[in-house]
C-alpha positions as MATLAB code, in Angstrom:
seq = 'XXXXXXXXXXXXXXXXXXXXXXXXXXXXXXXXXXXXXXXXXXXXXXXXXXXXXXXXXXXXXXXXXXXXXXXXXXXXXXXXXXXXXXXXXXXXXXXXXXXXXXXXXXXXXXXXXXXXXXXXXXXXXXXXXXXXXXXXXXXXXXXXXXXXXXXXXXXXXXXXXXXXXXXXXXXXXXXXXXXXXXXXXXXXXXXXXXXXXXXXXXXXXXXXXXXXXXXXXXXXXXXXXXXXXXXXXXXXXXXXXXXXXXXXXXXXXXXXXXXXXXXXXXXXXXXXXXXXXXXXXXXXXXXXXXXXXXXXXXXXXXXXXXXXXXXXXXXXXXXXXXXXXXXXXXXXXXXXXXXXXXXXXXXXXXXXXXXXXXXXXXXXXXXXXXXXXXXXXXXXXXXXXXXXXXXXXXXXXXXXXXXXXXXXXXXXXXXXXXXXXXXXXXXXXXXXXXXXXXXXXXXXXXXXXXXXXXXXXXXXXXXXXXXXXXXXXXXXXXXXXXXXXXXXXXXXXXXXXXXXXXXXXXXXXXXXXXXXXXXXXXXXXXXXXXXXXXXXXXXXXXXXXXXXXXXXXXXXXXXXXXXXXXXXXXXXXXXXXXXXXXXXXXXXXXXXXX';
ca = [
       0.000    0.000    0.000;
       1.105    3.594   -0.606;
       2.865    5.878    1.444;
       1.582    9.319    2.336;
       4.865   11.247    3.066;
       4.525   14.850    4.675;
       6.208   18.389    3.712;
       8.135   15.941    1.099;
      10.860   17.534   -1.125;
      10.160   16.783   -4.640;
      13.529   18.480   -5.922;
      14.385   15.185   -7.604;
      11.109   14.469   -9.501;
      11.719   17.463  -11.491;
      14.378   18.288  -14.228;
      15.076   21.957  -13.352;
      16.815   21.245  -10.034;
      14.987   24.274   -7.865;
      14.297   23.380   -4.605;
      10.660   22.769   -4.089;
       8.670   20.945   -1.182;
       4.958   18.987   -1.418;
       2.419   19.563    1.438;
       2.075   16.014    0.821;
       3.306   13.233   -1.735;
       1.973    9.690   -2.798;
       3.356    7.275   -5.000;
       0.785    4.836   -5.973;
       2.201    1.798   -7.800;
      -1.562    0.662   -9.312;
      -5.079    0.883  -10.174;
      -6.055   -0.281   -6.775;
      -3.869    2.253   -4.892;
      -5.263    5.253   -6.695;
      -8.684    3.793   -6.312;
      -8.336    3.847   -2.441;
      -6.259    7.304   -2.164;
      -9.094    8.873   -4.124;
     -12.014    8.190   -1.443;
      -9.139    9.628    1.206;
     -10.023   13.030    2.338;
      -6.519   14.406    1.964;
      -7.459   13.735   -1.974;
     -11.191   15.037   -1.789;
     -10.210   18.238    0.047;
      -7.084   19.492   -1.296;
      -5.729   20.359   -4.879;
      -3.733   17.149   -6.279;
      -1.005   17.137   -8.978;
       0.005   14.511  -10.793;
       3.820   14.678  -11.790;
       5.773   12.137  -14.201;
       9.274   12.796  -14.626;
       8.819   16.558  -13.837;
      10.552   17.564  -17.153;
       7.933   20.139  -18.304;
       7.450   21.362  -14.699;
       8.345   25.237  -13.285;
       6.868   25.090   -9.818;
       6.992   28.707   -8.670;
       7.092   27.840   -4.824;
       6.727   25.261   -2.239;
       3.055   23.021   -3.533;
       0.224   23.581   -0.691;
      -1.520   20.367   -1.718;
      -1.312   16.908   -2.388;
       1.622   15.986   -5.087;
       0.849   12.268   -6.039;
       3.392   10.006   -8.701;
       2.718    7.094  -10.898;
       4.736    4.173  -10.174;
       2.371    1.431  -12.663;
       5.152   -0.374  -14.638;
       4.647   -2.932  -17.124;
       4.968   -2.920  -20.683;
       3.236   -5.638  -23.208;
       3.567   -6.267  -26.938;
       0.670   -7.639  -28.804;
       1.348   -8.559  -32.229;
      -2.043   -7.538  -34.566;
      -0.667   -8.874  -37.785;
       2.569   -8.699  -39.715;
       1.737   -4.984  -40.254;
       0.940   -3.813  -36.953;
       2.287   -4.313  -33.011;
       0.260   -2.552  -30.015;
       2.520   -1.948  -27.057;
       0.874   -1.285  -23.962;
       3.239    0.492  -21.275;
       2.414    1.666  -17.634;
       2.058    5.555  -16.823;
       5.019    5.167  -14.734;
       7.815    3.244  -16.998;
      10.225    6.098  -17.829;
       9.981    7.097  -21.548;
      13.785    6.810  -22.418;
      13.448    2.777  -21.517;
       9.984    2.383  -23.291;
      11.667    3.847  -26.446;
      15.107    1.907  -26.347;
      12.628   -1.307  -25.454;
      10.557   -0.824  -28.556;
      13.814    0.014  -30.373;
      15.612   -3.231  -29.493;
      12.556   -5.170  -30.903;
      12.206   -3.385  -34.052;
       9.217   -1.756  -32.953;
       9.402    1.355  -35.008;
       7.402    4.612  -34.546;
       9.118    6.337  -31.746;
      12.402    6.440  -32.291;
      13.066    9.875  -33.328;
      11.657   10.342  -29.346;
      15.034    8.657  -28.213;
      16.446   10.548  -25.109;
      13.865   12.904  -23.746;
      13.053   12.559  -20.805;
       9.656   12.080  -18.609;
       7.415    8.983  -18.225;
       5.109    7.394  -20.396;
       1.785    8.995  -18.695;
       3.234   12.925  -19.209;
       4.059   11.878  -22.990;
       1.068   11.499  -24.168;
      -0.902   14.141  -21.613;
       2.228   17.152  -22.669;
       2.224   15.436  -26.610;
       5.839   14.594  -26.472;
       7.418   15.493  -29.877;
      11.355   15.394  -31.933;
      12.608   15.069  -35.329;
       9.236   15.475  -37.080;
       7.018   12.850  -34.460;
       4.627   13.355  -32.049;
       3.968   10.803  -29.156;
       0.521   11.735  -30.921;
       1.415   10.120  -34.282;
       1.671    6.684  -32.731;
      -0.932    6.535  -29.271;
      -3.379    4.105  -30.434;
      -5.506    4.400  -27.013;
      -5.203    5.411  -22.819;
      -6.443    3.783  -20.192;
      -7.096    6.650  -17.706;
      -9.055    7.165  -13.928;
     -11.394    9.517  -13.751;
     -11.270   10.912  -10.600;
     -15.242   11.998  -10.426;
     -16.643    8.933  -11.308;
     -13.515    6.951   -9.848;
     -14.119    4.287  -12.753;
     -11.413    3.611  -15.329;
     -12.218    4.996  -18.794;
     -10.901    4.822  -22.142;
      -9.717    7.025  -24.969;
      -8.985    6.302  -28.238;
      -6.387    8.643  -30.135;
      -8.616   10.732  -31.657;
     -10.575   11.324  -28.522;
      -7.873   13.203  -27.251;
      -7.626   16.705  -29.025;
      -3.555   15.852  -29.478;
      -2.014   18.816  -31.279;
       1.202   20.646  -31.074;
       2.382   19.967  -27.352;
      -1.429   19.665  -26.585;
      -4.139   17.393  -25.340;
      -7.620   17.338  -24.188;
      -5.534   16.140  -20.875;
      -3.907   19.526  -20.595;
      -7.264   21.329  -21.378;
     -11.009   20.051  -20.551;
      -9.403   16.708  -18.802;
      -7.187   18.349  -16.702;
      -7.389   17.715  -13.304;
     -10.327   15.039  -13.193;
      -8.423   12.247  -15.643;
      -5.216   10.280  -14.470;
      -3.366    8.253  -16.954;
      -2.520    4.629  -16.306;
      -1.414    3.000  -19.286;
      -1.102    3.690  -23.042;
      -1.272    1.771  -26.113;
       0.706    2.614  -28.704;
       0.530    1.502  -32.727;
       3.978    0.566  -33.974;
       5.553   -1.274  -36.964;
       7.138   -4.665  -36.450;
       9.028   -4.291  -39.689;
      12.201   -2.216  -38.351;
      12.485    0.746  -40.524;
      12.888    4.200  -40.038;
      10.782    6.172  -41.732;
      11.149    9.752  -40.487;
      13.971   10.883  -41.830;
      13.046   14.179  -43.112;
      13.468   16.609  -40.345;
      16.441   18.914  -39.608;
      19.316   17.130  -39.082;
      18.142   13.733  -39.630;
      17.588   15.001  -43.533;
      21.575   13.778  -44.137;
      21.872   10.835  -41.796;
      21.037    8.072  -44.936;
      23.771    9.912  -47.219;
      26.538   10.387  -44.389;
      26.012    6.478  -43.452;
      26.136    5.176  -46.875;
      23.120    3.319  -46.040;
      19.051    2.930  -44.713;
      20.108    3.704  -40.740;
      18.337    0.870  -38.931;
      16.069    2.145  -35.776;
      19.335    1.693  -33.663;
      21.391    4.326  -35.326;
      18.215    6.777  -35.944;
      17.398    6.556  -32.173;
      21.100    6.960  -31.077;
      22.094    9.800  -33.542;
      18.848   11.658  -31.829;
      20.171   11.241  -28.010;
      23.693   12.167  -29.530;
      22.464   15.793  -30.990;
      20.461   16.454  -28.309;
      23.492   16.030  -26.007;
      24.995   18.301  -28.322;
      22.497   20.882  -27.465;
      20.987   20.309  -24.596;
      22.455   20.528  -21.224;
      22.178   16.644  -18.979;
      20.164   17.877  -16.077;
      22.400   15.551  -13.737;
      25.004   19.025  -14.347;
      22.795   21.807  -15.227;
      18.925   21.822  -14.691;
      16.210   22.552  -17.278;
      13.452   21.733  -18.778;
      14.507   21.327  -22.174;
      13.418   23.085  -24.710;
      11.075   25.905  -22.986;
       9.254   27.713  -25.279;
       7.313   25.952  -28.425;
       8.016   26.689  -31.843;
       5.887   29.541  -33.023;
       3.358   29.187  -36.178;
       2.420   31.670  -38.291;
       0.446   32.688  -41.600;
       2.664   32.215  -44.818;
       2.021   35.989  -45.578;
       3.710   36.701  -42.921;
       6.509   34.393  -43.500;
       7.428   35.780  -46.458;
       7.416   39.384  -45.129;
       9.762   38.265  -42.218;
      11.401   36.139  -44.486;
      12.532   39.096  -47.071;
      13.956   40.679  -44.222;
      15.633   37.969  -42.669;
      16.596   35.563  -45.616;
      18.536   33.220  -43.282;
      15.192   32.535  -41.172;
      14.084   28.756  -41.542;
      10.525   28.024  -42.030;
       8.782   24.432  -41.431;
       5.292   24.660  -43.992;
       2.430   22.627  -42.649;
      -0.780   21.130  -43.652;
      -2.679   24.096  -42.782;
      -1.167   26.362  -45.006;
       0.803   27.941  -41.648;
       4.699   27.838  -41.249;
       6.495   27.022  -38.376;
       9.583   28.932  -37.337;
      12.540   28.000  -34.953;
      11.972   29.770  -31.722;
      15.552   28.843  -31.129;
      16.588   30.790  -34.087;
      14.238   34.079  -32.953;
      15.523   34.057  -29.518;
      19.378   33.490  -31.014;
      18.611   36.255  -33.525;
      17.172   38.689  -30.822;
      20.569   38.864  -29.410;
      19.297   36.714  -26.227;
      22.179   33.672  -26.264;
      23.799   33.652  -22.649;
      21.144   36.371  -21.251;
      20.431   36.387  -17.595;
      18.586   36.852  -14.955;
      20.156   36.216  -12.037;
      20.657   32.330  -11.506;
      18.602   31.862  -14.948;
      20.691   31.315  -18.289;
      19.350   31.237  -21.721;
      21.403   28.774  -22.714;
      24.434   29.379  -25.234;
      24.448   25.731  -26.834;
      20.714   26.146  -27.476;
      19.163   29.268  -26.926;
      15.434   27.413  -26.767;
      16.719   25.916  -23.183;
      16.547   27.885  -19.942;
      19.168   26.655  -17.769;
      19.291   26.865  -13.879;
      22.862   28.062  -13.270;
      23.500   26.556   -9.647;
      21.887   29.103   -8.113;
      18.498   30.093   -9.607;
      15.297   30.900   -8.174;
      11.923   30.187  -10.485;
      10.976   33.708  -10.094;
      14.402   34.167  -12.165;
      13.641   31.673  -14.585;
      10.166   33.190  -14.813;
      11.443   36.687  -15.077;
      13.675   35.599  -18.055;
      11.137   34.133  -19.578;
       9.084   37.373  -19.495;
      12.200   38.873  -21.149;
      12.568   36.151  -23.734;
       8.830   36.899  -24.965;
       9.195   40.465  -25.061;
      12.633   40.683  -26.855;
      11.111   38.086  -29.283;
       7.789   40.184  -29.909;
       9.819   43.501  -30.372;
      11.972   42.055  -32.786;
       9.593   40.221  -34.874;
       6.557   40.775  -33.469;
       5.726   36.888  -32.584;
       4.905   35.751  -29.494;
       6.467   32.573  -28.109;
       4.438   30.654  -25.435;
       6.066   28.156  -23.198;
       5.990   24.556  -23.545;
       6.927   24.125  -19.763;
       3.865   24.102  -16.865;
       3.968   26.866  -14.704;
       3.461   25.336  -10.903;
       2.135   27.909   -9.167;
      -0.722   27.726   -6.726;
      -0.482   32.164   -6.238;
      -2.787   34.212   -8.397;
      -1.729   38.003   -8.498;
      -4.331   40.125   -9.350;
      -4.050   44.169  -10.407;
      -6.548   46.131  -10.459;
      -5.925   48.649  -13.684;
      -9.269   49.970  -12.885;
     -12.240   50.693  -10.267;
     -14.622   53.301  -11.741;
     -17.960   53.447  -13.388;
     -19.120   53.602  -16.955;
     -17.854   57.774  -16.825;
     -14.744   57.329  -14.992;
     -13.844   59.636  -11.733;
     -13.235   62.501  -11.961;
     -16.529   62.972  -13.914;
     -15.746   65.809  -16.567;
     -17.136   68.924  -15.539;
     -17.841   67.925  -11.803;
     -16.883   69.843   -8.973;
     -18.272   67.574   -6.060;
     -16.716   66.672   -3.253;
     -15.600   63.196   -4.772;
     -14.352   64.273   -7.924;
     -12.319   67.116   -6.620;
     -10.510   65.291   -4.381;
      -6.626   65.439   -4.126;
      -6.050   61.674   -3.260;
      -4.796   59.318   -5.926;
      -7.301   56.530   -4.904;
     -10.077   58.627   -5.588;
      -8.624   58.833   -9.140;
     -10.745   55.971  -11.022;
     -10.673   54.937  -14.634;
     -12.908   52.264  -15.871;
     -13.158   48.741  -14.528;
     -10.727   46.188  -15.264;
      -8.200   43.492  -13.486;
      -4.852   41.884  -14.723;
      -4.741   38.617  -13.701;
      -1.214   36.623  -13.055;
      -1.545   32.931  -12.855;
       0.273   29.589  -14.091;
       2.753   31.659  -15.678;
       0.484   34.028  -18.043;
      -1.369   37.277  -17.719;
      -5.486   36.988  -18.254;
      -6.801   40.592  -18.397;
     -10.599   40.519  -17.701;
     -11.925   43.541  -19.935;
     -10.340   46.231  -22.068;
     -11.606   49.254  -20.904;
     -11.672   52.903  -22.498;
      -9.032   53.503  -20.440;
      -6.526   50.694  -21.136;
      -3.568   52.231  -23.177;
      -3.399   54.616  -20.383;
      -3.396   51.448  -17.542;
      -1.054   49.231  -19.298;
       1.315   52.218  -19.900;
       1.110   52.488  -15.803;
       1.364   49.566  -14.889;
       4.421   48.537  -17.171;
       1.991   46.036  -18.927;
       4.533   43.690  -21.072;
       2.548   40.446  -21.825;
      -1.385   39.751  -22.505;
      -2.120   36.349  -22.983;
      -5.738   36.049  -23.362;
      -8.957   38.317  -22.820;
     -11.773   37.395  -21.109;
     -14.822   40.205  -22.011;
     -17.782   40.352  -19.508;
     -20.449   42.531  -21.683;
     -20.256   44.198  -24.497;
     -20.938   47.308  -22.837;
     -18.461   50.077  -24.058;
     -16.244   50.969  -20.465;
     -15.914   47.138  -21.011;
     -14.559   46.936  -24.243;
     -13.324   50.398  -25.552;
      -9.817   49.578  -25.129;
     -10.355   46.930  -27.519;
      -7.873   48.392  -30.217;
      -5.119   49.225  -27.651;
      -4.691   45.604  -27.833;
      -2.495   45.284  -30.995;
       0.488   45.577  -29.644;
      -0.446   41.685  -28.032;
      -1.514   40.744  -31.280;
       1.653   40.493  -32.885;
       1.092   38.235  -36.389;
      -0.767   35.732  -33.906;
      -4.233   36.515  -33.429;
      -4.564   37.553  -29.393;
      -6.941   35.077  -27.644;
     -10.821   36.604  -26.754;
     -12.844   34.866  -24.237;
     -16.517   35.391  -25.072;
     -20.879   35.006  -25.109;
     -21.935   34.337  -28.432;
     -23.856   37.887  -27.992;
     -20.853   39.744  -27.073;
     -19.367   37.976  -30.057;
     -21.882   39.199  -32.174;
     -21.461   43.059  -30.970;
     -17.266   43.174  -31.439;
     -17.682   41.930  -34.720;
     -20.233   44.453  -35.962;
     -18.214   47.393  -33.752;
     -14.945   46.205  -35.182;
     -15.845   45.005  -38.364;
     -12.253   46.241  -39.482;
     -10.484   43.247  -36.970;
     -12.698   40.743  -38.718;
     -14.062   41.527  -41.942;
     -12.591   41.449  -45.633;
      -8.620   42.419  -46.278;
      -7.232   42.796  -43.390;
      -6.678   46.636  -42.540;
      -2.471   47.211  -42.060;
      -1.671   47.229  -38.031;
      -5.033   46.144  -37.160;
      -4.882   44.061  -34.087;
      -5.868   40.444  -34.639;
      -8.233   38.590  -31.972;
      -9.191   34.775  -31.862;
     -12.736   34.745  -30.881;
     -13.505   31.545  -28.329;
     -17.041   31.438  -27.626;
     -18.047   30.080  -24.336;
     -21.051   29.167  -22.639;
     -21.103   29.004  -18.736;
     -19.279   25.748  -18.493;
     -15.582   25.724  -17.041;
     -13.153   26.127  -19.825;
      -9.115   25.981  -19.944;
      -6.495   29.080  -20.864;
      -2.951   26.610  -21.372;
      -4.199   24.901  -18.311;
      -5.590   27.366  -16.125;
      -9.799   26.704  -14.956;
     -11.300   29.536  -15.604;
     -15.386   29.125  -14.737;
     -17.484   31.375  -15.809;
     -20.746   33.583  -13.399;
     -23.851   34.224  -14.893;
     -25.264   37.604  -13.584;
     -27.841   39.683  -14.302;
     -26.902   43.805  -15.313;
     -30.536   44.780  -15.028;
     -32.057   42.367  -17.546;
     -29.024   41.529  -19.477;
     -27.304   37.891  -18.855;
     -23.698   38.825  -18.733;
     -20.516   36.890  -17.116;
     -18.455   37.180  -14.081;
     -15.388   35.040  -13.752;
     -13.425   32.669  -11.296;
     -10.221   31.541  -11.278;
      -9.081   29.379   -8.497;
      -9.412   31.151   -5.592;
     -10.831   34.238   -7.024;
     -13.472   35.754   -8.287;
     -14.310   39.272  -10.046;
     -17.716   40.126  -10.581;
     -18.723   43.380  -12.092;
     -21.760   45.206  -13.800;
     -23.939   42.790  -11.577;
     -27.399   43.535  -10.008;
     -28.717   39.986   -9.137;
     -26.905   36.523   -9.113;
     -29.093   33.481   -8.759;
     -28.486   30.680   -5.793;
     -27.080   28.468   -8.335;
     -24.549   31.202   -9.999;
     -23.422   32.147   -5.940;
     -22.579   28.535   -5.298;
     -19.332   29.376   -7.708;
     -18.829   31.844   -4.993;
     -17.975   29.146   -2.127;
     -14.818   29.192   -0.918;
     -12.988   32.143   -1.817;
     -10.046   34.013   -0.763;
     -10.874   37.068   -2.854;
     -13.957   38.299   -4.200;
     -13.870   41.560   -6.415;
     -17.389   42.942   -6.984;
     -19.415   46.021   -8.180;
     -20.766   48.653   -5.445;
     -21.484   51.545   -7.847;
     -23.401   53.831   -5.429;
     -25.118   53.912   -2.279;
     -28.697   54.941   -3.730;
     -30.675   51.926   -5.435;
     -29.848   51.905   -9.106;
     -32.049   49.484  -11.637;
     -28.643   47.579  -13.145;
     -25.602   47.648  -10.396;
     -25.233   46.990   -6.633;
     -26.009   49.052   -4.186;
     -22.950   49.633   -1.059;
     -25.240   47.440    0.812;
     -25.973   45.115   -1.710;
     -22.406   44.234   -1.697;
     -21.692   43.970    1.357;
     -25.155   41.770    1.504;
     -23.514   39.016   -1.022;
     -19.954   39.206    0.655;
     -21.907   38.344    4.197;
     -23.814   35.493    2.214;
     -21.085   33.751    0.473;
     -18.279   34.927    2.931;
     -14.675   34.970    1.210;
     -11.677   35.290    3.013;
     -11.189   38.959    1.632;
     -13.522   41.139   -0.288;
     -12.801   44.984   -2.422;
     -15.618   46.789   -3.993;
     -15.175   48.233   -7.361;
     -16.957   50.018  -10.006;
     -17.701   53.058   -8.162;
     -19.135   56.435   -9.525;
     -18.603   59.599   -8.087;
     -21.942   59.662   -5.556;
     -19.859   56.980   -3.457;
     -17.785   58.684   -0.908;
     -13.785   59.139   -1.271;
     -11.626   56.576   -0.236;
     -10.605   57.464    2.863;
     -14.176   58.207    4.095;
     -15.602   55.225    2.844;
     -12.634   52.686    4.267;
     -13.997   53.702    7.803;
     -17.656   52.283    6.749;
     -16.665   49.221    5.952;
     -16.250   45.684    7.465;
     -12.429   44.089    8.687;
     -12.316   42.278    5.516;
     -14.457   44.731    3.228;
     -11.760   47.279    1.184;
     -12.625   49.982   -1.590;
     -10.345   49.125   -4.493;
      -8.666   51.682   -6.081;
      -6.746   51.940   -9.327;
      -3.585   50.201   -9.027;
      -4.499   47.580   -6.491;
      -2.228   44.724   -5.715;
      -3.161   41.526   -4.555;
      -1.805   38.263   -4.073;
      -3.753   35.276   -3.224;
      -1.203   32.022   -2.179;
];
C-alpha cells in the first residue's frame, strides 16, 4: 500500500533542479492504490497534482496540496498482424526505456523520441514530440481514472484533441483524468521512416546506407546532447518555449527581411519557425537573470545556473517573450507548466461607466486630491500559471497598461459588451503580434465586437489592425494553457452577462442579481472583487449594501468593492464604513492570493 509522506521535497522528480517541497506526496504503484487514495479526504479536500518525470514542470514555490506520482510499470507487446504491433506500457515506466525497449525489438514509430526525458503517462498528456514525431502520431488508445466517477475509462487517439504539445488532458481533462497505461501503434518491420526533419535530412547519405532504428534513435540522443544541457550538471526543462506558427504571408514578409530565417510549412497552409533561431537572432544567447541562463548551446533551453530561483527563470522568460515580440513581433508561449498555486491580481481599474473625476464635476468626490479617488474604468490583470489573463479592455486601457508597465497579454476574457468594457479593444495590438490575441466570449458579445470592429474581422485585413481569436463560451468551465477559468452568470438589469473565477478568485462586475445556483461558484474564496457603484438603489448595479449583503452570504476570506461612480464617498471616508475584511479598491491595487 502507498505511502503518504509529509512536507516531502520533490527536488528530484523534477528536471530543473529548484528546490521545491509537497504539502504532501503519494506514490501509488496501481489501479487499486489510486482507487483507495481517491475516497481519502486528503485527496477530496485538497488540490492534487500529478507529476511524471517533472521535465515540463516550473513550480513557482513550495506546492500547498497533495503531489501524487505514478509508479504502474509494465509494458506488453501484442502482435495484430505482420503490419501492426500494439505496445501497452504503464504511466510510470520512464519514456527513455519504453523507447530503447521498442527500439531493441524493431518496434518502429518512436524512435526519433530517443532521449527525452519524462514517463510514459506525461508523454502522451504534454504530446511529447522530436525530429518530425509526435507521441501523438503513434498513441493508439489510454487507459485513464477519472477521478469523479472513480471508474477507469478509455480514450482512443482521436478522442484526445492531441495537437502541437497539446491534449484534451492539458485542457477540458485536466485535473479530473489520471493516466494509467497507453497503447501505442507501432511497426514490427524495423524501418525508419522519419527521416526528413532537420538534421536527420543527411543521416542516410553520411552512413552510406538505410540507418536501422538503432542508429536513428542513437544519432537523436547524440544531438540532443549536443544541445541540450544533462540535467544531472545543469537543470532545465529542455526546450522551454514551443516553436511559433504563423500565416505564410507573414513568412514571407519576415522572411525578405531575414533571408537566413528557416521556415517548417504545414498542412494548414501555416509555417512554423525555430523559436531557437528568434531568440538566437534577438541577441538573447547567454542572457540572464540572475541564476537563470538562456542557454548558449541552445538558446530554446533555460538553464538553472546553480543558483536560480523560479521567479528568475520566470522573469527571463518574461524577457525572452518580449525581446522576441519587439523584434519580430511573434509571441512565443512556453511549452513548460507553470506550478504555481499564487494568483496576483491588479486592479488597472475601479470606476464606473464615466470614470472619476466625472468631466465637468466639482463635487466633493471628484475634486478630491487623493490618488485613490482617481478611477478609470473597470478592469483586473490577472497573473496565474505563468500568463497574464486581463478581464476587460476598458476605455481607459492604453493609459493602464502604460502604468502599470503592462509587457505580456495572454488572453482576454470580455464580460459585456458594454463600451467601459470593451473600448480599449484596439489598444490591444500591440499583443496581437502576427498571432491573433486570444478573446474569451458570449456568443452575444461575439456578435457586438464583430459588428463594432468590423475592421479586426471583416474582408482584407486593414495594415496594423490588431488580430483577436474569438472563443465562444457558454457558462461551463473552460481551460487558458491549463488554467480553470469558470465562468458567473449575472444579471446587469435584464441583461445575462458573465463574471469570472479563477481558483481562488473571483471578479464580478456590472452585476445587479446573481441566482443561488450562480453564488454557489462563490464558495470558498479568498478574494472576491465585486461592483458597489453607489449607495442609492440603481435598476442595473449593486447598491454599497448590496455588496456587502452578497460578501456576508457567500463569505470569502477577503472582499474589495469596485466600479464606483462619483456619488460613493472618497476613499478614505468610505474605508472607515466598511467591514475588517471589506476594502474599496482603487486603481492600481495589488493583490496576491497564495
Amino acid at each position: 500500500m502507498y505511502t503518504i509522506e509529509e512536507n516531502k521535497d520533490i527536488t528530484s522528480f523534477t528536471t530543473f533542479g529548484l528546490p521545491v517541497r509537497a504539502r504532501w506526496f503519494v506514490e501509488y504503484a496501481s489501479q487499486r492504490e489510486l482507487l483507495h487514495l481517491s475516497r481519502q479526504d486528503l485527496f477530496i479536500n485538497n488540490e492534487v497534482l500529478q507529476i511524471g518525470g517533472g521535465s515540463n514542470l516550473l513550480f513557482m514555490g513550495d506546492y500547498d496540496g497533495l503531489v501524487i506520482h505514478s509508479a504502474i510499470k509494465g509494458i506488453k507487446r501484442y502482435d495484430k498482424n505482420a503490419d501492426t504491433t500494439y505496445v501497452i506500457a504503464g504511466a510510470g515506466e520512464k519514456w527513455t526505456d519504453f523507447v530503447e525497449w521498442c527500439v531493441d525489438r524493431g518496434l518502429s514509430g518512436i524512435e526519433n523520441l530517443a532521449g527525452i526525458p519524462g514517463e510514459v503517462g506525461a508523454s502522451a498528456v504534454q504530446n511529447v514530440g522530436a525530429y518530425g514525431v509526435e507521441a501523438g502520431d503513434r498513441i493508439h488508445a489510454l487507459e485513464c481514472f477519472d477521478c469523479q466517477t472513480r471508474n477507469v475509462v478509455n480514450f482512443r487517439a482521436d478522442e484526445c484533441e492531441f495537437a502541437y504539445r497539446d491534449s484534451f488532458f492539458k485542457n477540458a481533462g485536466r485535473g479530473r483524468y489520471i493516466v494509467l497505461r497507453v497503447s501505442f501503434r507501432l511497426d514490427p518491420d524495423g524501418r525508419a521512416r522519419n527521416l526528413e526533419y532537420g538534421p536527420l535530412k543527411s543521416f542516410a547519405q553520411r552512413l552510406g546506407h538505410e540507418p536501422s532504428l538503432r542508429e536513428v534513435a542513437d544519432e537523436v540522443k547524440r544531438i540532443r546532447a549536443e544541445k541540450l544541457p544533462d540535467p544531472a550538471e545543469i537543470g532545465s526543462a529542455g526546450s522551454f518555449f514551443k516553436n511559433p506558427m504563423i500565416s505564410q504571408r507573414y513568412f514571407d514578409e519576415l522572411h525578405r527581411q531575414h533571408p537566413d530565417m528557416p521556415g517548417f510549412p504545414l498542412e494548414n497552409g501555416r509555417v512554423k519557425l525555430s523559436a531557437a533561431w528568434l531568440i538566437d537572432h534577438s541577441g538573447l544567447k547567454g542572457c540572464r537573470r540572475g541564476g537563470a541562463e538562456v542557454y548558449r548551446k541552445q538558446p530554446l533551453v533555460i538553464a538553472n545556473r546553480g543558483n536560480a530561483s523560479a521567479e528568475d527563470v520566470a522573469a527571463l522568460a518574461r524577457e525572452v517573450r518580449r525581446r522576441v515580440r519587439a523584434q519580430f513581433r511573434v509571441d512565443l508561449h512556453p511549452e513548460v507548466n507553470y506550478i504555481d498555486t499564487t494568483i496576483r491580481v491588479t486592479v488597472l481599474g475601479s470606476g464606473t461607466s464615466k470614470g472619476v473625476p466625472e468631466v465637468n464635476c466639482d463635487c466633493h468626490t471628484c475634486t478630491s486630491p487623493y490618488k485613490k479617488d482617481k478611477r478609470t474604468r473597470a478592469s483586473v490583470m490577472v497573473s496565474v500559471g505563468g500568463m497574464s489573463l486581463l478581464i476587460d479592455a476598458s476605455p481607459d486601457f492604453r493609459a493602464q497598461a502604460l502604468r502599470e508597465e503592462i509587457h505580456d497579454v495572454d488572453a482576454v476574457l470580455i464580460t459585456h459588451s458594454h463600451y467601459d468594457h470593451v473600448g480599449g479593444f484596439d489598444d490591444l495590438r500591440p499583443f496581437c503580434g502576427e498571432k491573433a490575441l486570444p478573446v474569451y466570449v458570449r456568443a452575444d458579445v461575439n456578435d457586438a465586437l464583430h459588428r463594432r470592429l468590423d475592421y479586426c474581422f471583416n474582408g482584407p485585413h486593414y495594415p496594423g489592425a490588431p488580430r483577436f481569436d474569438m472563443r465562444v463560451i457558454e457558462n461551463n468551465p473552460f481551460y487558458i494553457r491549463g488554467v480553470k477559468v469558470e465562468p458567473i452568470e449575472v444579471l446587469h438589469g435584464k441583461l445575462p452577462i458573465f463574471s469570472y473565477r479563477i481558483g481562488r478568485f473571483a471578479y464580478v462586475t456590472d452585476a445587479k442579481y446573481i441566482s443561488e445556483v450562480e453564488k454557489e461558484k462563490l464558495e470558498g474564496l479568498d478574494v472576491l472583487i465585486v461592483n458597489a457603484l453607489m449607495k442609492d438603489n440603481h435598476f442595473a448595479h449593486f447598491t454599497l449594501q448590496e455588496a456587502l449583503d452578497l460578501i456576508a452570504e457567500v463569505k470569502p476570506k477577503q472582499a474589495y468593492l469596485t466600479h464606483f461612480n462619483h456619488e460613493m464617498p472618497r476613499h478614505y471616508d468610505l474605508k472607515r464604513e466598511l467591514p475588517p475584511n471589506v476594502h474599496p479598491a482603487y486603481d492600481g491595487l495589488k493583490i496576491e492570493i497564495k
